[in-house]
Short mmCIF file of C-alpha atoms in Angstrom, two decimals:
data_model
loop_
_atom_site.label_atom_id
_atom_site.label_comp_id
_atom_site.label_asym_id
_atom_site.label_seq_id
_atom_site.Cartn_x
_atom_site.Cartn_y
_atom_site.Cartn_z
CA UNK C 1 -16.81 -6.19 -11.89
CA UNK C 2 -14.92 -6.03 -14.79
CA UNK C 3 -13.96 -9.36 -16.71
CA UNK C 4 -10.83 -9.38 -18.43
CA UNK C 5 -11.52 -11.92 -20.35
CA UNK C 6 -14.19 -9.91 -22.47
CA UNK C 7 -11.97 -7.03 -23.20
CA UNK C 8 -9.85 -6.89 -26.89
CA UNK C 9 -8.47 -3.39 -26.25
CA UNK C 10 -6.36 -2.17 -24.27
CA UNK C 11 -4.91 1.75 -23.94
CA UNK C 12 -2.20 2.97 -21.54
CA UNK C 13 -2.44 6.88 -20.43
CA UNK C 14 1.49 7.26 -19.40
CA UNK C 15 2.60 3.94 -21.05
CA UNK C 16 6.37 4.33 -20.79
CA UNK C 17 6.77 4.21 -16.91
CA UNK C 18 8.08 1.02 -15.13
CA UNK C 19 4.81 -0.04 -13.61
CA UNK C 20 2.80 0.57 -16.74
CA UNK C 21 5.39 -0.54 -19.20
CA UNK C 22 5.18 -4.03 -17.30
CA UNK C 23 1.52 -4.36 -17.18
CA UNK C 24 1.65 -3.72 -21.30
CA UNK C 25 3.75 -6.18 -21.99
CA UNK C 26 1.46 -8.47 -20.17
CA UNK C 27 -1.73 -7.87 -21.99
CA UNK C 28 0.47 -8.24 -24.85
CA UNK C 29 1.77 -11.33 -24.07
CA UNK C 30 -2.51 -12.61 -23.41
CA UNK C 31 -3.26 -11.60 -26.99
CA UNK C 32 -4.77 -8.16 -26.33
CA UNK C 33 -4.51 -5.23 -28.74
CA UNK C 34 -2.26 -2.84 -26.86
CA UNK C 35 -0.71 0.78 -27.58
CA UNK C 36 -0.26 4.13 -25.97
CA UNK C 37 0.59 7.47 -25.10
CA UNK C 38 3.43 8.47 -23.24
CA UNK C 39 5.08 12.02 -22.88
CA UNK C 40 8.42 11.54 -24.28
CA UNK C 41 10.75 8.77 -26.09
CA UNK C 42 12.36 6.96 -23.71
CA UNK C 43 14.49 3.62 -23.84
CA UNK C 44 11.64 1.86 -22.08
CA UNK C 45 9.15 3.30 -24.55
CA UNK C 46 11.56 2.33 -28.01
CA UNK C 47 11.80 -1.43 -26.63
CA UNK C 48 7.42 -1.54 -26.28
CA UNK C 49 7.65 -0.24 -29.89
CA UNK C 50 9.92 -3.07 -30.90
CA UNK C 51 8.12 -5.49 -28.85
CA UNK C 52 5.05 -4.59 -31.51
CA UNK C 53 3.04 -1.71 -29.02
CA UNK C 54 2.70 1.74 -31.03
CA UNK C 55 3.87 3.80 -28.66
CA UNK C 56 2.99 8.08 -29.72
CA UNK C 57 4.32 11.05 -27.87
CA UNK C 58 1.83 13.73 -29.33
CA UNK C 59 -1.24 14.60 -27.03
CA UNK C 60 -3.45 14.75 -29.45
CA UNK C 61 -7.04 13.41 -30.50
CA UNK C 62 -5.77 12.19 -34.00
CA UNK C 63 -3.34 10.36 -32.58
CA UNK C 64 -5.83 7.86 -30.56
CA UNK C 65 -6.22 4.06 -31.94
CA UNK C 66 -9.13 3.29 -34.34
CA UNK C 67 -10.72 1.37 -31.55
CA UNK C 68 -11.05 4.70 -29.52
CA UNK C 69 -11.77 6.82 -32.07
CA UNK C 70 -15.97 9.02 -31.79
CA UNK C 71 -17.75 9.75 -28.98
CA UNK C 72 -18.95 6.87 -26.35
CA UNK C 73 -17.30 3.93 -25.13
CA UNK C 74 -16.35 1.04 -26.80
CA UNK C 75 -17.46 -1.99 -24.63
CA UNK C 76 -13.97 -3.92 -25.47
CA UNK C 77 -11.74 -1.36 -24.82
CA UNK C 78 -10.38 -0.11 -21.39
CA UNK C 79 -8.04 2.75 -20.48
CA UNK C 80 -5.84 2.54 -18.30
CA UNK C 81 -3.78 5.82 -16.62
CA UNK C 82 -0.84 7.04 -14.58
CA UNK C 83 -1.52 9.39 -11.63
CA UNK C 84 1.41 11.38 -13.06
CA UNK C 85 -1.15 12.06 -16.30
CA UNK C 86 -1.75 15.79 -15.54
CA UNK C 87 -5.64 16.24 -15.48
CA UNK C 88 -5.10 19.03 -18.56
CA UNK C 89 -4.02 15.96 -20.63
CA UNK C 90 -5.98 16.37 -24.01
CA UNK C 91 -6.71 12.36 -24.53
CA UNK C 92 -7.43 12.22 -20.88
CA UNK C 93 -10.24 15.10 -20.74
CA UNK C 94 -11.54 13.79 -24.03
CA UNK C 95 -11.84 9.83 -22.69
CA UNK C 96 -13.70 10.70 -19.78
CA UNK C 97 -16.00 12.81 -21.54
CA UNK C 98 -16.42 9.91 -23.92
CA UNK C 99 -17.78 8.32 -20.62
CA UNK C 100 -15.25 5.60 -20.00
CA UNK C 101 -13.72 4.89 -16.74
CA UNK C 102 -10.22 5.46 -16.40
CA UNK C 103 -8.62 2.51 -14.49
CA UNK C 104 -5.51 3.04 -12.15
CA UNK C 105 -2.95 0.11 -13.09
CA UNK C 106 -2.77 -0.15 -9.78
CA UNK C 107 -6.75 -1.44 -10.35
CA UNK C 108 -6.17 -3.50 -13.22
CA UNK C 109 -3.51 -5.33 -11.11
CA UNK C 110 -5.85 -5.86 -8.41
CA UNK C 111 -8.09 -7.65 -11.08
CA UNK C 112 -5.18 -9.36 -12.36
CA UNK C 113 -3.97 -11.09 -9.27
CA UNK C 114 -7.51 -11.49 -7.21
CA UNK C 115 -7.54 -15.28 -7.73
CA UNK C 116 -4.26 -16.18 -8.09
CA UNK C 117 -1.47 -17.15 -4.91
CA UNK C 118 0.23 -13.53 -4.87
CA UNK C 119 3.13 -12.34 -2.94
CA UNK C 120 2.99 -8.91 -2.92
CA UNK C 121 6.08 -6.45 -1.48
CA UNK C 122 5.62 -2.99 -0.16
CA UNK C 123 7.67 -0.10 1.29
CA UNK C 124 8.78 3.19 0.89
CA UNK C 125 12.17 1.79 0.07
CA UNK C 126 13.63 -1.99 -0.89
CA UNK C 127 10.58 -3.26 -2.68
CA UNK C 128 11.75 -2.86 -6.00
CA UNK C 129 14.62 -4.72 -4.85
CA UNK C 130 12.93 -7.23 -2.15
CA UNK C 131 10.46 -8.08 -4.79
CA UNK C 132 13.00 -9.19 -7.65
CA UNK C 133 14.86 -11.22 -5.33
CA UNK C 134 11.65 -13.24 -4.35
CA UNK C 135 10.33 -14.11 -7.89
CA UNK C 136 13.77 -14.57 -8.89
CA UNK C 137 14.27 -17.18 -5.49
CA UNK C 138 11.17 -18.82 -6.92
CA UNK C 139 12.34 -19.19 -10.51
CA UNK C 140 15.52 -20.70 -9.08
CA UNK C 141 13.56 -23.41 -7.38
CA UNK C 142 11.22 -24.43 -10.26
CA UNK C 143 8.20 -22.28 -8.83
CA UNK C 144 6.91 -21.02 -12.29
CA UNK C 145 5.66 -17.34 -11.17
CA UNK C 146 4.33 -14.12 -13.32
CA UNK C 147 6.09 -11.14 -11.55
CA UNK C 148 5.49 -7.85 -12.25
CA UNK C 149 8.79 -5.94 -11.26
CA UNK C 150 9.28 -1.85 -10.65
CA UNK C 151 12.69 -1.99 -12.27
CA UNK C 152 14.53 -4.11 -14.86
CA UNK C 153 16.10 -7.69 -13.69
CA UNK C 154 19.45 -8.17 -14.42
CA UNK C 155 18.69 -11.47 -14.43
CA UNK C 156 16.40 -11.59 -16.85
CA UNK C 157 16.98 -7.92 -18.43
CA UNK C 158 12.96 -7.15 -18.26
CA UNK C 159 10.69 -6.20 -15.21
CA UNK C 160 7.72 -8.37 -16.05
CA UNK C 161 8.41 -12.69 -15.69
CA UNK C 162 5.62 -14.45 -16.98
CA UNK C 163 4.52 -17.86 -16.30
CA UNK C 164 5.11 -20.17 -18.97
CA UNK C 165 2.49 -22.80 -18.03
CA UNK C 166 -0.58 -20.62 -16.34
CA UNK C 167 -2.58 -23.31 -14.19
CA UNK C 168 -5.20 -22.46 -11.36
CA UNK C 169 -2.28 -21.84 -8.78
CA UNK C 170 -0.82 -19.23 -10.59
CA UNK C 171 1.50 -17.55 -8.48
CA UNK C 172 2.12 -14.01 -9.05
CA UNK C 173 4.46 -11.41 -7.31
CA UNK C 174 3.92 -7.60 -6.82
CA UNK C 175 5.89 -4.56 -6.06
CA UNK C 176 2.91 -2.86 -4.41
CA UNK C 177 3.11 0.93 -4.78
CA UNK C 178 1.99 3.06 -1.74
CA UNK C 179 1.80 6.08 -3.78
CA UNK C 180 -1.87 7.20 -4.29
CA UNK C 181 -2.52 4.64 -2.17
CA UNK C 182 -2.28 1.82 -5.04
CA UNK C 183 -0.99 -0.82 -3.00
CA UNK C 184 -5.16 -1.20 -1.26
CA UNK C 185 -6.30 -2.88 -4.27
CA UNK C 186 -4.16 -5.97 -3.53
CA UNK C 187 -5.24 -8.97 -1.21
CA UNK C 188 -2.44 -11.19 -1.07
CA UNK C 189 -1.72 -14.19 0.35
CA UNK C 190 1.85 -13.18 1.88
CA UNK C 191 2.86 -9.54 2.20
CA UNK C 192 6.40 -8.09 2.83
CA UNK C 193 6.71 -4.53 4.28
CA UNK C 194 10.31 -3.51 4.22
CA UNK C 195 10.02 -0.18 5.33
CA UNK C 196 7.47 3.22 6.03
CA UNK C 197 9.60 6.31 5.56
CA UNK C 198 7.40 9.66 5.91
CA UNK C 199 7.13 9.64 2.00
CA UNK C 200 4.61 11.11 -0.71
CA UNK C 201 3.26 13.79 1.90
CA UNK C 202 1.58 15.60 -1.38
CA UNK C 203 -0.22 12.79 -1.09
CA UNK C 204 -0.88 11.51 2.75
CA UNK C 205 -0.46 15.22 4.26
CA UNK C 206 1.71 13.40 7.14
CA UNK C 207 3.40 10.74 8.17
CA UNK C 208 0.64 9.25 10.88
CA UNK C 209 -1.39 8.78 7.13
CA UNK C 210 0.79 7.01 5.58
CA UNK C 211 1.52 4.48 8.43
CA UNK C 212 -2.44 3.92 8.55
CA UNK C 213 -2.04 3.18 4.87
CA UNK C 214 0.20 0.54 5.64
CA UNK C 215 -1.56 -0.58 8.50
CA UNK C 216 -4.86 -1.30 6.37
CA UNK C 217 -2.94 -2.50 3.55
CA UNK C 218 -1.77 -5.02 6.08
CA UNK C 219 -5.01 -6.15 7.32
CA UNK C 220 -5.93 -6.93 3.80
CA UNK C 221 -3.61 -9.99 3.85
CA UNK C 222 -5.86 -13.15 3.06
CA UNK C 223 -7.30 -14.85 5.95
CA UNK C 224 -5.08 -17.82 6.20
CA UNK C 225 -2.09 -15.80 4.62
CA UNK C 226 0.87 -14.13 6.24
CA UNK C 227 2.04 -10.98 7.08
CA UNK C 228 5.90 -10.22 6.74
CA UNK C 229 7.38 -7.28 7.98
CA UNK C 230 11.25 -5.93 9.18
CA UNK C 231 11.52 -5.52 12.67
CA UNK C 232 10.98 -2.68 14.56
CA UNK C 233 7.96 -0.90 12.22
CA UNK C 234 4.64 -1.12 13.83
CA UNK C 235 2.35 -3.37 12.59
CA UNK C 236 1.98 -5.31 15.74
CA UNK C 237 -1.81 -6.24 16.77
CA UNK C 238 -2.69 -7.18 12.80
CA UNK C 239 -5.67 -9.56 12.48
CA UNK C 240 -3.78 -12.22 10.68
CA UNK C 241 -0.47 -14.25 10.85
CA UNK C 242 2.58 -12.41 11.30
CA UNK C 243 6.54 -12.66 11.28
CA UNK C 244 9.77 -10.35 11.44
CA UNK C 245 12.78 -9.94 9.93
CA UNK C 246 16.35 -7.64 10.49
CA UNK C 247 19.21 -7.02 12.50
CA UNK C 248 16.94 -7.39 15.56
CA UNK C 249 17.68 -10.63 17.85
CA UNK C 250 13.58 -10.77 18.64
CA UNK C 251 13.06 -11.13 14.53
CA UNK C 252 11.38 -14.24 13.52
CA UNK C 253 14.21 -14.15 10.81
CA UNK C 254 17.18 -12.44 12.48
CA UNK C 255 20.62 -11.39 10.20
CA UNK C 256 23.72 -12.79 12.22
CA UNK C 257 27.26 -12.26 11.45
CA UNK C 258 27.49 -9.94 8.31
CA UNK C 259 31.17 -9.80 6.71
CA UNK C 260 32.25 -8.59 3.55
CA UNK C 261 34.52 -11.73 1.58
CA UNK C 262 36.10 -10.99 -1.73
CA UNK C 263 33.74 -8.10 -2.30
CA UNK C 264 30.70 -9.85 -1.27
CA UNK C 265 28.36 -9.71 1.19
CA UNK C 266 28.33 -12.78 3.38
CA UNK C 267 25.64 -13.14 6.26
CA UNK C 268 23.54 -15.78 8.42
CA UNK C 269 20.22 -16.14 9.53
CA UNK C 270 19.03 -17.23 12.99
CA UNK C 271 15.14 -18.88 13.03
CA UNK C 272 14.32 -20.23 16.57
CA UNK C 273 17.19 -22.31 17.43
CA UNK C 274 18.88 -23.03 14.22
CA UNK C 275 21.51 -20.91 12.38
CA UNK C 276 22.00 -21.13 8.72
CA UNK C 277 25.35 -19.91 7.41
CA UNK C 278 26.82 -18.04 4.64
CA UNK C 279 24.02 -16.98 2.67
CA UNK C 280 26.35 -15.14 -0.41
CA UNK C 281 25.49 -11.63 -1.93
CA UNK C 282 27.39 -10.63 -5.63
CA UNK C 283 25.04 -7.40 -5.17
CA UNK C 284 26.50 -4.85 -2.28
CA UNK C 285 24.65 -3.02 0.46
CA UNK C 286 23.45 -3.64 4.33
CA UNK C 287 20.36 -2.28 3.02
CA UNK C 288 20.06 -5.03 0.30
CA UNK C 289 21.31 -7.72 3.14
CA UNK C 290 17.68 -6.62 4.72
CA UNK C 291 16.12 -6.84 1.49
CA UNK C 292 17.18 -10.34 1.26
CA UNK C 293 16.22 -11.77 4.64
CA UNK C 294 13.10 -10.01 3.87
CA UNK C 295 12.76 -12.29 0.23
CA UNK C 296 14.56 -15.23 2.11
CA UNK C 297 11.53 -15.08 5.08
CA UNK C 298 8.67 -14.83 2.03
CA UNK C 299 10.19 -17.74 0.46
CA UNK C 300 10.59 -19.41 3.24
CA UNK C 301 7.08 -18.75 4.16
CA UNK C 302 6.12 -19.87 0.63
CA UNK C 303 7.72 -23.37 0.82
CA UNK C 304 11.38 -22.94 -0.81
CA UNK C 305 14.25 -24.49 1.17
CA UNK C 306 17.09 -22.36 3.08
CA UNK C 307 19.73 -24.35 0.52
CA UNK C 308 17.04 -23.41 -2.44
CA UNK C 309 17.21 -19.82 -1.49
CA UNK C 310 21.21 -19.72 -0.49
CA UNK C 311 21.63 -20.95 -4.21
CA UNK C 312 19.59 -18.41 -5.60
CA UNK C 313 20.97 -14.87 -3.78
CA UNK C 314 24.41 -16.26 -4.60
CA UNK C 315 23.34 -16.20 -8.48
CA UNK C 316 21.01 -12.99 -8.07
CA UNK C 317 22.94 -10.23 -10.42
CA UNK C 318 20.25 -7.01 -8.94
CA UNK C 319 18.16 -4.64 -10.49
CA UNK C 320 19.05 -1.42 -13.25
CA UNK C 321 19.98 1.33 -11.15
CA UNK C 322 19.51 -0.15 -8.03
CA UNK C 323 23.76 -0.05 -6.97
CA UNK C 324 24.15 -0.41 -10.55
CA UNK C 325 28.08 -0.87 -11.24
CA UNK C 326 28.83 1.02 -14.38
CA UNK C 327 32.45 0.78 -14.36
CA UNK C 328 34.73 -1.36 -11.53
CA UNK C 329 38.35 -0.84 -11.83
CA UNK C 330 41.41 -0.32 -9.78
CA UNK C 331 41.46 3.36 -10.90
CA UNK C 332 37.50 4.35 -10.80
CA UNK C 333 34.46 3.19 -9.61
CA UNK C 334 31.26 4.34 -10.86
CA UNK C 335 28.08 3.12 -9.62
CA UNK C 336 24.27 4.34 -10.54
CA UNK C 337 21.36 3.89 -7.65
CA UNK C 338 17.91 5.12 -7.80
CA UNK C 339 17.92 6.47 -4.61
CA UNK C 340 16.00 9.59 -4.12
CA UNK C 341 14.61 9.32 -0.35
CA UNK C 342 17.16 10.53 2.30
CA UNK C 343 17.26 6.87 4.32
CA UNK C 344 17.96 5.50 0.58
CA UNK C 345 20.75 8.37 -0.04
CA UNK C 346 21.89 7.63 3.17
CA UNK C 347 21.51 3.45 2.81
CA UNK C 348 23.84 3.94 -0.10
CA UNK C 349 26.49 6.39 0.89
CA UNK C 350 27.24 4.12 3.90
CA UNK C 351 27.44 0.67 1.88
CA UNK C 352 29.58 2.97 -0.43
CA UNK C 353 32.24 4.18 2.03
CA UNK C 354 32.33 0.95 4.09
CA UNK C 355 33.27 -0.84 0.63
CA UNK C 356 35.75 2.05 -0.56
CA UNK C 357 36.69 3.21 2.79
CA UNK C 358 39.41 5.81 2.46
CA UNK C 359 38.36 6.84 -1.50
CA UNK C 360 37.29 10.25 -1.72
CA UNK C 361 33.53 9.81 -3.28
CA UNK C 362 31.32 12.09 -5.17
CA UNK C 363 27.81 12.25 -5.63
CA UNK C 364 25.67 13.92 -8.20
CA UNK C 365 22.18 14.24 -7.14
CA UNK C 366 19.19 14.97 -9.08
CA UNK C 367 16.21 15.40 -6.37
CA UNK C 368 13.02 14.13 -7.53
CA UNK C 369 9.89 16.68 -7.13
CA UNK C 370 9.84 20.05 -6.05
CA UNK C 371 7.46 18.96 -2.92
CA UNK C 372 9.78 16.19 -1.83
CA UNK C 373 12.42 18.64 -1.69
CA UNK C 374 10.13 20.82 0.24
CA UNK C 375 9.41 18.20 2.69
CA UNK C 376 12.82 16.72 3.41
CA UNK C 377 15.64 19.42 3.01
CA UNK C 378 17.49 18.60 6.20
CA UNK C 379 16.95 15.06 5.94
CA UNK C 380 18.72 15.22 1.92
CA UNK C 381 21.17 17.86 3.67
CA UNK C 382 21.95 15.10 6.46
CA UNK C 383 22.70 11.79 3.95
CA UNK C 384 24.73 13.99 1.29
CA UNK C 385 26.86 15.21 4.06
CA UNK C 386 28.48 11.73 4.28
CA UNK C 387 30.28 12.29 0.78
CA UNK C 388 33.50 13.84 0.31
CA UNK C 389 32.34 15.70 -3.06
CA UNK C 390 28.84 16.85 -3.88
CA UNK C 391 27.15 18.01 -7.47
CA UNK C 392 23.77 18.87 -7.01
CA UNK C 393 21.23 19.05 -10.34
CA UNK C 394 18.28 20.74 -10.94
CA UNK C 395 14.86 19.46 -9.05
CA UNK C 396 13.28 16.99 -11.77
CA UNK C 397 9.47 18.00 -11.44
CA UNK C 398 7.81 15.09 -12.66
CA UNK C 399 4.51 15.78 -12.16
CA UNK C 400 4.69 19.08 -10.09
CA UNK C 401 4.46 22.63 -11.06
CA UNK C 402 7.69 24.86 -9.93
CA UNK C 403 6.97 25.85 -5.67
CA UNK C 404 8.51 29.38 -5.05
CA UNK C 405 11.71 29.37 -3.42
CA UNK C 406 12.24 25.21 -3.55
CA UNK C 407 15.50 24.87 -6.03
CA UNK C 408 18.06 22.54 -5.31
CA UNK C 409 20.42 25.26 -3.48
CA UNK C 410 17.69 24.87 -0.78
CA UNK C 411 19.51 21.11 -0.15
CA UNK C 412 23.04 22.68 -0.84
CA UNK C 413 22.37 24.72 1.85
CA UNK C 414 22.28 22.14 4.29
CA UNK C 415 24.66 20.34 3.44
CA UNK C 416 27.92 20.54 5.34
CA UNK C 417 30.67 19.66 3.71
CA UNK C 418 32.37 22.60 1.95
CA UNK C 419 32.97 21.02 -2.00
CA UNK C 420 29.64 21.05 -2.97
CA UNK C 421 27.66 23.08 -6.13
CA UNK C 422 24.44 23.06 -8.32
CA UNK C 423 25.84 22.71 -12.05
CA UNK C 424 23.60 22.63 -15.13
CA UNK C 425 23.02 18.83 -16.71
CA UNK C 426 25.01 19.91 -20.28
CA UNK C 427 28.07 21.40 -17.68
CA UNK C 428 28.05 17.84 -15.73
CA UNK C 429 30.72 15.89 -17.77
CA UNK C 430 32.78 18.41 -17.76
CA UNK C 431 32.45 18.97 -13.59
CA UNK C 432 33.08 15.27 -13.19
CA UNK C 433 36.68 15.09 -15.51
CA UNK C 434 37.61 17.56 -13.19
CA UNK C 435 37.53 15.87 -9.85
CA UNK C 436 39.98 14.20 -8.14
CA UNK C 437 37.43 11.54 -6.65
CA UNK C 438 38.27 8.07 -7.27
CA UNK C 439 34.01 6.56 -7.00
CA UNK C 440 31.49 8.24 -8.57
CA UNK C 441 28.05 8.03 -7.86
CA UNK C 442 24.85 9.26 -9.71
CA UNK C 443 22.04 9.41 -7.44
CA UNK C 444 17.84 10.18 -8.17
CA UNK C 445 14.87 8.65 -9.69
CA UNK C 446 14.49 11.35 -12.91
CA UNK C 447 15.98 11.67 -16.37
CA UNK C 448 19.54 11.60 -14.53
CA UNK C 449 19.74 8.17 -16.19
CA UNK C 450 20.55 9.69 -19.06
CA UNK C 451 23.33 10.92 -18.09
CA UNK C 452 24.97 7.70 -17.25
CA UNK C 453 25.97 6.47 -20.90
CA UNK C 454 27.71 9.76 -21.75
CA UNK C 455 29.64 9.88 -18.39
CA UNK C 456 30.84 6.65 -18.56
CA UNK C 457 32.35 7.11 -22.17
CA UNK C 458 34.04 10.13 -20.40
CA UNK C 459 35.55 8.36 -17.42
CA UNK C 460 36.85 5.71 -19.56
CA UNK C 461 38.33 7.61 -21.58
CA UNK C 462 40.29 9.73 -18.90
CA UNK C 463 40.89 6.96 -17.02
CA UNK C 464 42.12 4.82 -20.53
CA UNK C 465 44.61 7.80 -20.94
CA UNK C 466 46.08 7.64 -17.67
CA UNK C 467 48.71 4.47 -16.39
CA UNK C 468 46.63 1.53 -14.24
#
């Protein structure tokens, strides 16, 4: 098995995404040497170069570090890689040749959290946000906990929390990816599984495959650990301790009495007999009411007291792009959400309208692979529906090759309402001054962030123009 501890180099294939960025920034942080490759500039990518990680955007064999440069391996040194590295990738071919394993950092967080006390969230949606809200719970209540985070705390402005004093009972917390299966190299001690949306189906073919994903991922749970889940999915039968959360009056942890006060999102939780009141939201969203009671049960699980955690959710500010308020006035409202799954589209639309009820809303979606379009056309046609006012952008291909005949029209046609369009990125701004709508929301997990900053300068400057 590979020992950390005897490795000086360290090499990220695909450095600049969320996962990887974080997992950088912690070899940094242990004294490793630590640089990368990474498509294109991004804002993730300039803050790793300021943070003292060469970061280069050239796939090229010149541009590899000193420590990887000849034929054969260098016995300090490890690589680690992105599935979303296309196989053509020049370093890539040229590394294995070179005869070094490639790791997964889905691996190389396997290796990282193997003897530590890890709390590790899954799901197909709400773990980026369920996972935050549990090492941020923790921090809260004096639990010093590394956390490696799939978006940026807005707490903290970062998505990796590292623990100031590392002892033998580390604790550690996980967003555990299903994609590619990652989330199998992890054996933690309490798992949460918010959620298992067909998803990825390049990857599992179906939906029956991914669920058995889960279900073994599940099973992997330590021994004497426990086994969190929302109520409803089915993981029942699982050789180890398990308990439920939701809206469901049979959960273990069951939401009661959700109310919107002042903006926020108010709600109490019934265990057994007992119910404890007015737990307090700042961050908006049903969904992310689930997402806490799902944090609130792993913490509770963990040790942390109902008044610890109420403290904490009322101070938890959310994650970048996750219902990301971008501007909040009486004339405009413009939020920015990652969601690029149907049930998130739809999760979002409805926390939207039930918090502006009676504002016309637009969306502008950017769907996120050309297979995932593919895949879930009505279900995208379905969730968009439920605006007023729909701009549609191009399919962001990440990793995929165009698929004949999958475009974005393919979701416009399914959509029912009549004001709806495909527009060009540069023509966006310009489609946006002209509508009427009164929220705005930018929706999709590719470049569409940035978009954001320049749409924002344009709303508030109509909206600075125009009487409050």
């Amino acid at each position: 098995m590979l020992q950390l501890q005897n490795i000086k180099y360290i090499y990220f294939l695909g450095i600049g995404g969320i996962g990887m960025s974080a997992l950088a920034r912690y070899f940094k942080a242990a004294g490793k040497v630590v640089c990368g490759y990474d498509k294109t500039a991004t804002e993730l990518t300039n803050e790793l170069i300021n943070e003292g990680i060469p970061v280069h955007f050239d796939d090229a064999l010149n541009s590899l570090p000193d420590f990887l440069s000849g034929m054969g391996v260098n016995p300090e040194a490890i690589i680690v890689f992105t599935p979303a590295i296309p196989k053509t990738n020049v370093e890539f071919i040229h590394l294995n040749e070179c005869g070094y394993r490639l790791w997964k950092r889905s691996e190389v967080l396997g290796l990282i959290t193997d003897e530590a006390r890890t709390i590790a969230v899954a799901g197909t949606h709400g773990k980026t946000t369920t996972s935050t809200m549990v090492a941020h719970i923790l921090r809260q209540n004096g639990v010093e906990c590394t956390a490696f985070l799939g978006g940026i705390s807005k707490n903290y402005d970062t998505n990796l929390l590292l623990c100031e004093h590392p002892a033998d009972d580390e604790v550690m917390v996980v967003e555990a990816d299903e994609f590619d299966r990652s989330f199998l190299t992890l054996h933690p001690d309490i798992a949460v599984i918010t959620s298992m949306d067909a998803d990825h189906l390049d990857i599992y073919g179906d939906h029956n495959s991914l669920i058995s994903s889960y279900k073994e991922f599940a099973s992997q749970v330590k021994p004497d650990g426990t086994l969190i889940y929302k109520a409803g999915l089915p993981l029942q039968n699982q050789p180890t301790n398990f308990i439920t959360y939701g809206t469901s009056d049979s959960a273990t942890f069951s939401i009661k009495n959700v109310r919107i006060i002042d903006g926020n999102y108010v709600f109490d939780v019934q265990q057994g007999g007992a119910l404890e009141k007015d737990f307090r939201m700042q961050w908006p969203g049903r969904h992310n009411v689930e997402n806490a009671c799902g944090a609130l049960a792993a913490c509770r699980t963990f040790g942390i007291s109902y008044n610890g955690i109420r403290k904490a959710l009322d101070s938890f500010q959310g994650v970048k792009r996750r219902f990301d308020y971008q501007i909040r006035t009486k004339q405009v409202v413009f939020i920015d959400d990652y969601a690029h799954h149907p049930e998130e589209l739809r999760a979002t639309i409805e926390s939207v309208k039930e918090l502006y009820s009676g504002k016309k809303i637009l969306g502008i979606f950017q769907p996120h692979l050309f297979t995932r379009t593919r895949d879930f056309a009505d279900g995208f046609g379905t969730s968009l529906s439920l605006l007023d006012e729909l701009i549609l952008l191009d399919i962001y291909p990440a990793r995929e090759l165009p698929l004949p005949g999958i475009t974005s029209q393919m979701i416009a046609d399914k959509v029912t309402i009549n004001n709806k369009k495909v527009v060009a990125k540069d023509q966006l701004v310009k489609e946006v001054l002209e509508s009427d709508a009164n929220v705005i929301l930018t929706l999709g997990a590719g470049d569409i962030d940035q978009l954001i900053q320049p749409l924002k300068n344009a709303l508030e400057q109509k909206y600075r123009k125009q009487p409050a």
